Short mmCIF file of C-alpha atoms in Angstrom, two decimals:
data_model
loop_
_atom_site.label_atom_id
_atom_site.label_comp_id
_atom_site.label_asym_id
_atom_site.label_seq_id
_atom_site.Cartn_x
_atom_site.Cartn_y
_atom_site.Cartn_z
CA UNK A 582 74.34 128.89 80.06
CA UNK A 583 73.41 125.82 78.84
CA UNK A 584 76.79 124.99 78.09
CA UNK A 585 78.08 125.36 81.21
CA UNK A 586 75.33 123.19 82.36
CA UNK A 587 76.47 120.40 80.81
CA UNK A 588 80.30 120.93 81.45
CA UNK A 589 79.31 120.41 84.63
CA UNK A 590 77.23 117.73 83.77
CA UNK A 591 79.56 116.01 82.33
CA UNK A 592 82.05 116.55 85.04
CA UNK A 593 79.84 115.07 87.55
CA UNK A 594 78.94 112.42 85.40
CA UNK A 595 82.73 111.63 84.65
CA UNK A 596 83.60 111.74 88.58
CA UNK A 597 80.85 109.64 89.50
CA UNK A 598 82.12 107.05 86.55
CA UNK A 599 85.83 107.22 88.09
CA UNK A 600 84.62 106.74 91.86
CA UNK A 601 82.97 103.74 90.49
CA UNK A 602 85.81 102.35 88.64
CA UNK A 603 87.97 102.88 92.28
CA UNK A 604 85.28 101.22 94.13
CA UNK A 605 85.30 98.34 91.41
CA UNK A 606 88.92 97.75 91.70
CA UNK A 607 88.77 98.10 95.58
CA UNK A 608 86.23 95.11 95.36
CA UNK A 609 88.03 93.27 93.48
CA UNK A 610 91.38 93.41 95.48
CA UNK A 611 89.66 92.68 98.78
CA UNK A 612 88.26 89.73 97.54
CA UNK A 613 91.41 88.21 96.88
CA UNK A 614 91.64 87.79 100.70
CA UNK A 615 88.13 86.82 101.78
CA UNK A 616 87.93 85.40 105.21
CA UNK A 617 85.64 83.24 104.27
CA UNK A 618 87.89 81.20 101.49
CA UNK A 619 91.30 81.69 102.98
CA UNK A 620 91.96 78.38 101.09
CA UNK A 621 92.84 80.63 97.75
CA UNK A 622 93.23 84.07 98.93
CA UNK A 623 96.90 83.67 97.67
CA UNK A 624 96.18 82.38 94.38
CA UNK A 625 93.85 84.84 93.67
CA UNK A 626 95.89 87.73 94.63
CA UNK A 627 98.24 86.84 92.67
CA UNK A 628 96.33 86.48 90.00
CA UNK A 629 94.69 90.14 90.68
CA UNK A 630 98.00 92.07 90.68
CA UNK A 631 99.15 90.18 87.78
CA UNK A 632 96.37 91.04 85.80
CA UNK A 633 95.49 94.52 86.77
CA UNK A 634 98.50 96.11 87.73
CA UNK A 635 102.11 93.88 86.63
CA UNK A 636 100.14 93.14 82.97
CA UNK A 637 98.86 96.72 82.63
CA UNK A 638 102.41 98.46 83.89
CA UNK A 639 103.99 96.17 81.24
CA UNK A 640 101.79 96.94 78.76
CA UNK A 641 101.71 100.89 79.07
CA UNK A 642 105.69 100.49 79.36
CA UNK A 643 106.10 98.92 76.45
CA UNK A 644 103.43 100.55 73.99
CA UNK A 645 102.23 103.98 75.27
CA UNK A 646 105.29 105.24 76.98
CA UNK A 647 107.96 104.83 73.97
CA UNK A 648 105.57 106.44 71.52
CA UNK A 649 105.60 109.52 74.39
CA UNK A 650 109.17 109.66 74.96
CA UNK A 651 109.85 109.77 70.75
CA UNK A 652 106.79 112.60 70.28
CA UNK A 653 105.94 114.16 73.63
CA UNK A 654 106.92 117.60 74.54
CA UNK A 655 109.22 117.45 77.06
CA UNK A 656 106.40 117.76 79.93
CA UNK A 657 104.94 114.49 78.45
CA UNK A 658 108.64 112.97 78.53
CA UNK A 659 109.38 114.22 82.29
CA UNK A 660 105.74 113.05 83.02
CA UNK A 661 106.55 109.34 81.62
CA UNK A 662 110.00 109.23 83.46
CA UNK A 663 107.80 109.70 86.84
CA UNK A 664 105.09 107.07 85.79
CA UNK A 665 107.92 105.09 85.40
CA UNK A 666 109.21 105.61 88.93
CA UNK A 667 105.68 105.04 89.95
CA UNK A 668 106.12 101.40 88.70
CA UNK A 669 109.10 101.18 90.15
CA UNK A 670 107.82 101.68 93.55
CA UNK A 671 104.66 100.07 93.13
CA UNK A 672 105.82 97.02 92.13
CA UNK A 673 108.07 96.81 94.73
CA UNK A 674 105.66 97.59 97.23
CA UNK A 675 103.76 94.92 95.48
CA UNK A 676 106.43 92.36 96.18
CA UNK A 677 106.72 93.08 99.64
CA UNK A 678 102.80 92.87 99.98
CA UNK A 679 102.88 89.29 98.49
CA UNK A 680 106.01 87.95 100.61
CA UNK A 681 103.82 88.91 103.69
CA UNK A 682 100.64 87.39 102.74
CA UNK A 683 102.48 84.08 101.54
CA UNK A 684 104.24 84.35 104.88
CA UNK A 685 101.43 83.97 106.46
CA UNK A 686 100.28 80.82 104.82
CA UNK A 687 97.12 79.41 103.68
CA UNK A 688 95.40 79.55 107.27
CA UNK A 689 96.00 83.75 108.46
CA UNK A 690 95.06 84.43 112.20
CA UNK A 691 92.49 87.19 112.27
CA UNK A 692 95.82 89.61 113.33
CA UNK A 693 97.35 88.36 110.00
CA UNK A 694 94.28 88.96 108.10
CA UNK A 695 93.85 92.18 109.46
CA UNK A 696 97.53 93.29 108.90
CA UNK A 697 97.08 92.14 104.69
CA UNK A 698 93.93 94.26 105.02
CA UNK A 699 96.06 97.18 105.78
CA UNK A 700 99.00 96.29 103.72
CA UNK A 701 96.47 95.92 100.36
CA UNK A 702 94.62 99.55 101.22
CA UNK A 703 98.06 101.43 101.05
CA UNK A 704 99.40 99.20 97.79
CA UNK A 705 95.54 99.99 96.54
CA UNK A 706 96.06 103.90 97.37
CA UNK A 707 99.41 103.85 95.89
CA UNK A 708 97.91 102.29 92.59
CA UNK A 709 94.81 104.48 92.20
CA UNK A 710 97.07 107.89 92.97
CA UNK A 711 99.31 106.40 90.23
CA UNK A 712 95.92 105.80 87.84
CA UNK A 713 94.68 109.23 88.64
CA UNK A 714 97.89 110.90 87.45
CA UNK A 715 97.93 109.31 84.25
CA UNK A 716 93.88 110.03 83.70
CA UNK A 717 95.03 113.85 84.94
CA UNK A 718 98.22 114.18 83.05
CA UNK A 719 99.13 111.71 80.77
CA UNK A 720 96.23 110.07 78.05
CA UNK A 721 94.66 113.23 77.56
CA UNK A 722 97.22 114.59 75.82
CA UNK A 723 96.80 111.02 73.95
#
């Protein structure tokens, strides 16, 4: 019994630590378009998907992925090839995200600001499904 206790335990206590981490990146992301400092939303966000999602595709494409697709099983392999995809789509979505909030300019109308706000939850969504499949399916087998 105790056992089970603290599987559970430890369940909750992961699941709390991975709604954090979402909420964490969430905050992040939004503040890369702060009403408040429109000045260098632009920068910023480009600075934030750099960092946390072009830098850490690259890097899991070119160090974790090979080593799965030359010792995986062939689940791990089929799993890679639709991370992969994932990327694929996310950074294109990505792109598209940026084009509009540089179309806007450095001065958004509340509409505008409203619209990225919209844009950057799905892109967000899109990323954390993507980060949840790899914590479900992928480095535990790691």
């Amino acid at each position: 019994m105790k056992d089970v206790k603290m599987d559970k335990l430890t369940k909750a206590y992961l699941d709390h630590g991975m709604i954090s981490e979402e909420m964490t990146f969430f905050k992040k992301f939004v503040e890369g378009i702060d009403a408040d400092e429109v000045e260098n939303y632009l920068s910023r966000l480009r600075t934030f998907s750099e960092e946390y999602i072009t830098n850490h595709f690259r890097f899991e494409e070119e160090e974790i992925f090979p080593m799965i697709l030359k010792y995986g099983n062939e689940k791990e392999k089929k799993m890679v090839h639709m991370l992969k995809d994932d990327h694929v789509t996310i950074l294109k979505k990505l792109d598209k995200f940026m084009k509009q909030v540089a179309s806007y300019g450095a001065h958004p109308t509340e509409k505008e600001i409203e619209e990225i706000m919209i844009s950057s939850r799905a892109l967000l969504e899109m990323v954390l499904i993507h980060a949840r499949k790899e914590d479900a399916h992928l480095f535990p087998n790691l």
